[in-house]
Coordinates of C-alpha atoms in Angstrom, one line a residue:
M1 CA 130.8 -26.6 225.6
S2 CA 133.5 -28.1 223.3
D3 CA 134.5 -26.5 220.0
I4 CA 132.8 -29.4 218.1
Q5 CA 129.6 -29.0 220.1
A6 CA 129.7 -25.3 219.4
Q7 CA 130.2 -26.0 215.7
F8 CA 127.2 -28.4 215.6
S9 CA 125.1 -25.8 217.5
V10 CA 125.8 -23.3 214.7
L11 CA 125.2 -26.0 212.0
K12 CA 121.7 -26.7 213.4
Q13 CA 120.8 -23.1 212.7
T14 CA 121.8 -23.2 209.0
A15 CA 121.3 -26.8 207.8
D16 CA 118.4 -29.3 207.7
A17 CA 117.9 -31.1 211.1
K18 CA 117.8 -34.6 209.6
V19 CA 121.0 -33.9 207.7
V20 CA 122.8 -32.5 210.8
D21 CA 121.8 -35.6 212.8
A22 CA 123.1 -37.9 210.1
I23 CA 126.4 -36.0 209.9
A24 CA 126.7 -36.2 213.7
R25 CA 126.2 -40.0 213.6
L26 CA 128.7 -40.3 210.8
I27 CA 131.4 -38.5 212.8
D28 CA 130.6 -40.4 216.0
D29 CA 130.0 -43.9 214.7
G30 CA 131.3 -44.1 211.1
E31 CA 134.2 -46.3 210.1
D32 CA 137.4 -44.4 209.1
H33 CA 136.9 -45.0 205.4
E34 CA 133.4 -43.7 205.5
L35 CA 134.7 -40.3 206.7
N36 CA 137.2 -40.0 203.9
R37 CA 136.1 -38.4 200.6
V38 CA 132.4 -38.7 201.5
N39 CA 130.2 -39.1 198.4
V40 CA 127.3 -36.9 199.4
L41 CA 124.9 -38.3 196.8
D42 CA 125.6 -41.8 198.2
F43 CA 125.3 -40.5 201.7
S44 CA 121.9 -38.9 201.0
R45 CA 120.6 -42.1 199.3
E46 CA 121.7 -44.4 202.2
H47 CA 120.1 -42.1 204.8
G48 CA 117.0 -41.2 202.9
L49 CA 117.9 -37.5 202.7
D50 CA 117.1 -34.9 200.1
E51 CA 120.2 -34.5 197.9
E52 CA 120.2 -30.7 197.9
R53 CA 119.7 -30.5 201.6
A54 CA 122.5 -33.0 202.2
I55 CA 124.9 -31.0 199.9
S56 CA 123.9 -27.8 201.7
G57 CA 124.5 -29.5 205.1
F58 CA 128.0 -30.7 204.2
L59 CA 128.9 -27.3 202.7
H60 CA 127.9 -25.6 205.9
S61 CA 129.9 -28.3 207.8
A62 CA 132.9 -27.5 205.7
R63 CA 132.5 -23.8 206.4
L64 CA 132.5 -24.5 210.1
G65 CA 135.6 -26.6 209.9
L66 CA 134.0 -30.0 210.5
F67 CA 134.9 -31.3 207.1
D68 CA 137.5 -30.4 204.5
L69 CA 136.2 -29.8 200.9
G70 CA 138.1 -31.6 198.2
W71 CA 138.2 -31.1 194.4
N72 CA 139.5 -34.3 192.8
V73 CA 140.3 -34.5 189.1
L74 CA 139.3 -38.0 187.8
C75 CA 140.4 -40.2 185.0
P76 CA 137.2 -41.0 182.9
G77 CA 138.7 -44.4 182.0
C78 CA 139.7 -46.0 185.3
G79 CA 138.1 -43.6 187.8
G80 CA 141.4 -42.9 189.5
V81 CA 142.2 -39.5 191.2
L82 CA 144.8 -37.8 189.0
G83 CA 144.9 -34.6 191.2
A84 CA 143.5 -33.9 194.6
H85 CA 143.0 -30.2 195.4
S86 CA 141.7 -28.3 198.4
T87 CA 140.3 -25.4 196.3
L88 CA 138.8 -25.0 192.9
K89 CA 141.5 -22.4 192.2
A90 CA 144.1 -25.1 192.3
L91 CA 142.8 -26.9 189.2
K92 CA 145.5 -26.8 186.5
P93 CA 144.8 -25.6 183.0
D94 CA 147.1 -28.2 181.5
D95 CA 146.4 -31.9 181.0
Y96 CA 146.2 -34.4 183.8
H97 CA 147.9 -37.7 182.9
C98 CA 146.7 -41.2 183.9
A99 CA 149.5 -43.7 183.8
L100 CA 147.2 -46.7 184.3
C101 CA 145.2 -45.8 181.2
A102 CA 148.2 -44.1 179.4
C103 CA 146.0 -41.1 178.5
G104 CA 146.0 -37.3 179.2
Y105 CA 142.8 -35.4 180.0
K106 CA 141.7 -31.8 180.6
A107 CA 139.9 -31.2 183.9
S108 CA 136.4 -31.1 182.6
V109 CA 134.1 -29.9 185.4
D110 CA 131.1 -31.6 183.8
D111 CA 132.0 -35.1 185.0
Q112 CA 135.7 -35.3 185.7
V113 CA 136.0 -33.2 188.8
E114 CA 134.6 -34.8 191.9
V115 CA 133.7 -32.8 195.0
S116 CA 134.0 -34.7 198.2
F117 CA 134.2 -34.1 202.0
T118 CA 136.8 -35.5 204.5
V119 CA 136.4 -35.1 208.2
N120 CA 138.8 -32.5 209.6
P121 CA 141.6 -34.1 211.7
R122 CA 140.8 -31.8 214.6
V123 CA 137.3 -33.3 214.7
R124 CA 138.3 -36.9 214.3
R125 CA 141.6 -38.4 213.1
I126 CA 141.2 -41.2 210.6
A127 CA 143.6 -43.5 208.8
A128 CA 143.4 -41.5 205.5
H129 CA 144.9 -38.5 207.2
D130 CA 148.2 -40.5 207.2
P131 CA 148.0 -42.1 203.7
D132 CA 151.5 -43.5 203.9
T133 CA 150.4 -45.9 206.7
L134 CA 147.4 -47.3 204.8
P135 CA 147.7 -50.9 203.7
V136 CA 147.9 -51.4 199.9
W137 CA 144.2 -52.1 199.2
D138 CA 143.0 -49.4 201.6
Y139 CA 145.3 -46.9 199.8
F140 CA 143.8 -47.9 196.4
R141 CA 140.3 -47.7 197.7
Q142 CA 140.6 -44.5 199.8
V143 CA 143.3 -42.5 197.9
F144 CA 143.7 -43.6 194.4
W145 CA 140.1 -44.5 193.3
S146 CA 137.4 -42.0 193.5
S147 CA 134.1 -42.3 195.4
G148 CA 132.4 -42.7 192.0
V149 CA 133.9 -46.2 191.5
D150 CA 131.3 -48.7 192.8
F151 CA 133.5 -51.0 194.9
N152 CA 132.4 -53.3 197.7
K153 CA 134.2 -55.9 199.8
E154 CA 133.6 -58.6 197.1
S155 CA 135.1 -56.3 194.4
F156 CA 138.3 -55.9 196.4
A157 CA 138.5 -59.6 197.2
T158 CA 138.3 -60.2 193.4
L159 CA 140.9 -57.5 192.7
A160 CA 143.3 -58.9 195.3
N161 CA 142.8 -62.6 194.5
E162 CA 142.0 -62.9 190.8
V163 CA 143.3 -59.8 189.1
T164 CA 146.6 -59.2 190.9
L165 CA 149.7 -61.3 190.5
D166 CA 151.6 -59.5 193.3
T167 CA 151.9 -56.3 195.3
M168 CA 154.2 -54.9 197.9
E169 CA 155.0 -51.9 200.1
L170 CA 158.4 -50.6 199.3
P171 CA 159.8 -48.0 201.7
A172 CA 161.7 -44.9 200.5
G173 CA 165.3 -45.6 199.5
E174 CA 164.9 -49.4 199.4
K175 CA 165.1 -52.0 196.7
A176 CA 163.2 -55.3 196.3
T177 CA 162.4 -58.0 193.8
M178 CA 159.3 -59.8 192.8
S179 CA 159.4 -63.3 191.3
L180 CA 156.4 -63.7 189.0
Q181 CA 155.0 -66.3 186.6
L182 CA 153.7 -64.3 183.6
P183 CA 150.4 -65.6 182.1
N184 CA 149.5 -65.2 178.5
D185 CA 147.8 -61.9 179.2
F186 CA 148.5 -58.1 179.1
I187 CA 150.1 -57.1 182.3
I188 CA 150.2 -53.7 184.1
I189 CA 152.7 -52.9 186.8
F190 CA 151.0 -49.9 188.4
E191 CA 152.2 -47.7 191.3
P192 CA 149.4 -45.5 192.7
V193 CA 151.5 -43.1 194.9
T194 CA 153.7 -41.7 192.1
H195 CA 151.1 -42.6 189.4
A196 CA 153.6 -44.6 187.4
A197 CA 152.9 -47.6 185.2
H198 CA 154.7 -50.1 183.0
F199 CA 153.0 -52.4 180.5
I200 CA 154.1 -55.9 179.7
D201 CA 152.7 -57.3 176.4
V202 CA 153.0 -61.1 177.1
Q203 CA 152.9 -63.1 173.9
G204 CA 154.6 -65.9 172.0
E205 CA 155.6 -69.4 173.2
P206 CA 156.1 -70.0 176.9
T207 CA 159.7 -70.0 178.2
K208 CA 161.3 -71.6 181.2
D209 CA 164.2 -69.1 181.1
R210 CA 163.9 -66.4 183.8
Q211 CA 163.2 -62.9 182.2
Q212 CA 164.4 -59.7 183.8
L213 CA 162.8 -56.3 184.2
A214 CA 164.0 -53.3 186.3
I215 CA 161.8 -50.3 187.4
M216 CA 162.9 -47.3 189.4
Y217 CA 160.3 -45.0 191.0
N218 CA 160.9 -41.3 191.5
R219 CA 159.0 -38.0 191.3
V220 CA 159.4 -37.6 187.5
Q221 CA 156.2 -38.5 185.7
A222 CA 157.6 -40.5 182.8
P223 CA 155.4 -41.8 179.9
T224 CA 154.0 -45.3 180.3
G225 CA 156.4 -47.8 178.6
T226 CA 155.7 -51.2 177.2
T227 CA 157.9 -54.3 177.2
T228 CA 157.2 -57.4 175.2
M229 CA 157.8 -60.7 177.0
R230 CA 156.9 -64.4 176.8
P231 CA 154.8 -66.3 179.2
G232 CA 157.0 -67.7 182.0
P233 CA 159.1 -66.7 184.9
L234 CA 160.0 -63.0 185.5
R235 CA 162.4 -61.4 188.0
L236 CA 161.1 -57.9 188.6
S237 CA 163.7 -55.6 190.3
L238 CA 162.2 -52.5 192.0
E239 CA 164.0 -49.4 193.4
N240 CA 162.3 -46.6 195.2
Q241 CA 163.9 -43.2 194.9
A242 CA 160.6 -41.3 195.3
G243 CA 161.2 -40.2 198.8
V244 CA 158.0 -41.8 200.0
R245 CA 156.7 -45.3 200.4
V246 CA 155.5 -46.8 197.1
L247 CA 153.0 -49.6 196.4
P248 CA 153.9 -51.4 193.1
S249 CA 151.1 -53.8 192.1
V250 CA 151.0 -56.2 189.2
F251 CA 147.6 -56.5 187.5
I252 CA 146.3 -58.8 184.8
A253 CA 144.6 -56.3 182.4
A254 CA 141.8 -58.7 181.4
E255 CA 138.0 -58.5 181.4
A256 CA 137.8 -58.9 185.2
L257 CA 139.8 -55.8 185.9
H258 CA 137.9 -53.7 183.4
H259 CA 134.6 -54.9 184.8
L260 CA 135.6 -54.1 188.4
I261 CA 136.8 -50.5 187.8
G262 CA 134.1 -49.9 185.1
K263 CA 131.2 -50.1 187.7
R264 CA 130.3 -46.5 188.5
K265 CA 127.8 -44.6 190.7
P266 CA 126.7 -41.0 190.8
F267 CA 128.9 -38.5 192.6
L268 CA 128.9 -34.7 193.2
T269 CA 130.5 -33.0 190.3
A270 CA 132.1 -29.6 190.2
K271 CA 129.5 -28.5 187.6
R272 CA 126.7 -29.3 190.0
M273 CA 128.5 -27.5 192.8
L274 CA 128.9 -24.4 190.7
S275 CA 125.2 -24.4 190.2
N276 CA 124.5 -24.9 194.0
Q277 CA 123.1 -21.8 195.7
T278 CA 124.7 -22.6 199.1
F279 CA 128.1 -23.0 197.6
R280 CA 127.8 -19.7 195.7
D281 CA 126.6 -17.9 198.9
V282 CA 129.1 -19.5 201.4
F283 CA 132.2 -20.3 199.5
K284 CA 132.8 -17.1 197.4
A285 CA 136.5 -17.1 198.4
D286 CA 136.9 -20.7 197.3
N287 CA 135.9 -20.0 193.8
L288 CA 137.9 -19.5 190.6
S289 CA 140.9 -17.3 190.3
L290 CA 140.9 -14.3 187.9
D291 CA 142.8 -16.0 185.1
Q292 CA 141.0 -19.4 185.2
R293 CA 138.7 -20.4 182.3
L294 CA 136.9 -23.7 183.1
Q295 CA 135.2 -25.2 180.1
I296 CA 131.7 -26.7 180.6
T297 CA 130.3 -28.8 177.8
S298 CA 126.7 -28.4 178.8
L299 CA 124.9 -26.0 181.2
T300 CA 121.3 -24.7 181.2
F301 CA 120.7 -20.9 181.6
L302 CA 117.5 -19.3 182.7
F303 CA 117.0 -15.6 182.3
T304 CA 114.0 -13.6 183.7
D305 CA 112.9 -10.0 183.5
L306 CA 110.0 -8.1 184.9
K307 CA 107.9 -6.6 182.2
G308 CA 107.1 -2.9 182.4
S309 CA 108.9 -2.3 185.8
T310 CA 109.4 1.4 185.0
A311 CA 105.7 1.9 184.3
L312 CA 105.0 -0.1 187.5
Y313 CA 106.9 2.4 189.6
E314 CA 105.1 5.3 188.0
R315 CA 101.7 3.6 188.4
V316 CA 101.8 2.5 192.1
G317 CA 104.6 4.6 193.5
D318 CA 108.1 3.8 194.6
L319 CA 107.3 2.2 198.0
A320 CA 104.6 -0.2 196.7
A321 CA 106.6 -1.0 193.6
F322 CA 109.7 -1.8 195.7
D323 CA 107.7 -4.2 197.9
L324 CA 106.2 -5.9 194.8
V325 CA 109.6 -6.3 193.2
R326 CA 111.1 -7.6 196.4
A327 CA 108.3 -10.2 196.7
H328 CA 108.8 -11.2 193.1
F329 CA 112.6 -11.7 193.7
H330 CA 111.9 -13.7 196.9
A331 CA 109.6 -16.1 195.0
L332 CA 112.0 -16.5 192.1
L333 CA 115.1 -17.1 194.2
E334 CA 113.3 -19.6 196.4
I335 CA 112.1 -21.6 193.3
I336 CA 115.5 -21.6 191.7
S337 CA 117.2 -23.0 194.8
S338 CA 114.5 -25.6 195.3
E339 CA 114.8 -26.8 191.7
K340 CA 118.6 -27.5 192.0
G341 CA 119.6 -24.2 190.4
A342 CA 121.6 -21.2 191.5
V343 CA 121.4 -17.5 191.0
V344 CA 124.4 -16.1 189.1
K345 CA 123.4 -12.5 189.5
T346 CA 120.5 -10.1 189.4
I347 CA 120.6 -7.0 187.1
G348 CA 117.9 -4.5 187.9
D349 CA 114.7 -6.5 187.9
A350 CA 116.3 -9.4 185.9
V351 CA 117.7 -12.7 187.2
M352 CA 120.3 -14.9 185.6
A353 CA 120.4 -18.5 186.9
T354 CA 122.0 -21.8 186.0
F355 CA 120.8 -25.4 186.2
V356 CA 122.7 -28.6 185.7
R357 CA 119.8 -30.2 183.8
P358 CA 117.3 -28.5 181.4
E359 CA 114.2 -30.2 183.0
H360 CA 115.0 -28.4 186.3
A361 CA 115.0 -25.1 184.5
I362 CA 111.7 -25.8 182.8
V363 CA 110.0 -26.8 186.0
A364 CA 111.4 -23.7 187.7
G365 CA 110.1 -21.5 184.8
L366 CA 106.6 -23.0 185.1
R367 CA 106.6 -22.5 188.9
M368 CA 107.8 -18.9 188.5
R369 CA 104.9 -18.2 186.2
A370 CA 102.4 -19.7 188.7
A371 CA 104.0 -17.8 191.6
M372 CA 103.5 -14.5 189.8
D373 CA 99.9 -15.4 189.1
E374 CA 99.4 -16.1 192.8
L375 CA 101.0 -12.8 193.9
N376 CA 98.9 -10.9 191.4
K377 CA 95.7 -12.7 192.6
K378 CA 96.5 -11.7 196.2
R379 CA 96.7 -8.0 195.1
G380 CA 93.9 -8.1 192.6
T381 CA 96.1 -6.8 189.8
D382 CA 98.3 -8.0 186.9
D383 CA 101.3 -5.9 187.8
L384 CA 103.8 -8.8 188.0
I385 CA 104.5 -10.2 184.5
V386 CA 107.8 -12.2 184.2
K387 CA 109.4 -12.9 180.9
I388 CA 111.5 -16.1 180.9
G389 CA 114.0 -17.6 178.4
I390 CA 115.9 -20.9 178.7
H391 CA 118.8 -22.2 176.6
E392 CA 121.3 -25.0 177.1
G393 CA 124.9 -25.4 175.7
P394 CA 128.6 -25.1 176.3
C395 CA 130.2 -22.2 178.2
L396 CA 133.1 -21.0 180.2
A397 CA 133.1 -20.6 184.0
V398 CA 135.0 -17.4 184.8
M399 CA 135.5 -14.7 187.4
L400 CA 133.9 -11.3 186.6
N401 CA 133.5 -8.4 189.1
E402 CA 134.8 -10.6 192.0
R403 CA 132.2 -13.3 191.5
Q404 CA 131.9 -16.5 189.6
D405 CA 130.1 -16.0 186.3
Y406 CA 129.7 -17.5 182.8
F407 CA 130.8 -16.4 179.4
G408 CA 130.0 -17.5 175.9
Q409 CA 127.5 -17.6 173.1
T410 CA 125.2 -19.9 175.1
V411 CA 124.8 -17.2 177.7
N412 CA 124.2 -14.5 175.0
I413 CA 121.5 -16.6 173.3
A414 CA 119.7 -17.4 176.6
A415 CA 119.5 -13.7 177.4
R416 CA 118.2 -12.8 173.9
V417 CA 115.6 -15.6 174.0
Q418 CA 114.2 -14.1 177.2
S419 CA 113.7 -10.8 175.4
L420 CA 111.3 -12.4 172.9
S421 CA 108.6 -12.7 175.6
T422 CA 106.0 -10.0 175.7
A423 CA 103.9 -11.5 178.5
Q424 CA 104.2 -14.5 180.7
E425 CA 105.4 -16.8 177.9
I426 CA 108.5 -18.9 178.4
H427 CA 110.7 -19.2 175.4
I428 CA 113.1 -22.2 175.1
T429 CA 115.5 -23.4 172.4
G430 CA 115.9 -26.7 170.5
P431 CA 118.6 -28.1 172.8
V432 CA 116.2 -27.6 175.8
L433 CA 113.2 -29.1 174.1
D434 CA 115.2 -32.1 172.8
A435 CA 116.1 -33.3 176.3
P436 CA 113.9 -36.4 177.0
A437 CA 113.0 -35.3 180.6
V438 CA 111.8 -31.9 179.3
A439 CA 109.4 -33.6 176.9
E440 CA 108.0 -35.6 179.9
V441 CA 107.6 -32.4 181.9
L442 CA 105.7 -30.7 179.1
K443 CA 103.5 -33.8 178.6
Q444 CA 102.6 -33.9 182.3
H445 CA 101.5 -30.2 182.1
E446 CA 99.7 -30.8 178.8
I447 CA 101.8 -28.1 177.1
R448 CA 102.4 -28.0 173.4
P449 CA 105.3 -25.7 172.5
I450 CA 104.7 -23.4 169.5
Q451 CA 107.6 -23.4 167.1
K452 CA 108.7 -20.2 165.5
Q453 CA 111.7 -18.5 163.9
A454 CA 113.3 -15.6 165.7
A455 CA 116.0 -13.0 164.9
L456 CA 118.1 -12.5 168.0
R457 CA 120.1 -9.4 168.5
G458 CA 123.8 -10.0 168.0
I459 CA 123.2 -13.5 166.5
A460 CA 123.8 -13.7 162.8
D461 CA 121.3 -16.4 161.8
K462 CA 117.7 -16.7 162.7
M463 CA 117.0 -19.4 165.3
V464 CA 114.2 -21.8 165.9
V465 CA 112.7 -21.2 169.3
Y466 CA 109.7 -22.6 171.1
E467 CA 107.0 -20.6 172.9
I468 CA 105.3 -22.1 176.0
R469 CA 102.1 -20.3 176.8

């Protein structure tokens, strides 16, 4: 049995069978570009797979060495990859700069860090493993732009034929010239390998005199400059001192270009990955470093606690109580995972979990309550009563006690809201209730939240919370 066959044999034991079959077909029959920076959400949609099972399948594939996991920092303006990293630890705390958009950005894990999968070269070698050999447009498509930019063959035909005045491959150490006819448009000379750009503001009366512009490429990331020129002939002199091949391309920065790169599709974000149970279980070593503080603008926290667990141990005895608590944990953890959430930690009989969207947390909370009712019914008692609190807001992703955790007032409020419950009520906050999808969930279950003011320990002002009975 080959190493790859052995890896797939193990994968079949840990991942969904349909996902494994789809991954095997991709590796065997997929085109090279389809195996580079795989957009798992796209992949699951095209193959009719459950997104969470597809994500889990690719994560297990990466653990086994079939794929390499990538964390790509994206420009929110053009969708370009500003930094490609093999681990989450490699994300820089300082700004990433996009020369094409002439802007700097922090690496927000909410929607600016893409998680993708590229086939390992030992499994199958593809053209993107040697990016310096890729033709210009393949380099743009597979290396510079992310999997979230919705390109197709027609898009690139338009980009090449209608939006681009010229492009070239310039080997390391060489010089070349472009002879261009500048239209009365804003022009961008962009080089994707070194992420360098120069703007030409074309204005005024046309001229027949040849204008001159010289650009040198190196490894120094200089600010994007702007030169004013008139419509007419331009001699563009290019010199490559970057030590690698460069791909200078001259774009017309008009509506057509903005339309092409403005079309987006969903992709797997770092925020969603951090709230994925498989990732938390399998890739503990590929998590944050001790000194990292990743800001998340919006994350939903769900806290649970088992009411009266001390009295339960006294009432039914240690052995019976342990079995009950274990059954309660098993039900809760299964529900959290199936509703696109992840367990951050358990503390005694309590659970802290995260969800990317508040509606998933609400559905999980309702299912938890029903699951406890079912367990109680089987035993003919009311021993298992779970208190639940849900809150949504900004936070920091950090490392605490050798595991990825969260810090901030949002976490504190979520924990305090849970403590308001005295029976199997669910308490939620205004930001959770205000989410349109949450209102739809409550409507479907014919639930009318009860508004009340609550004083939360450690929180200065009283808060408006909502009780779901």
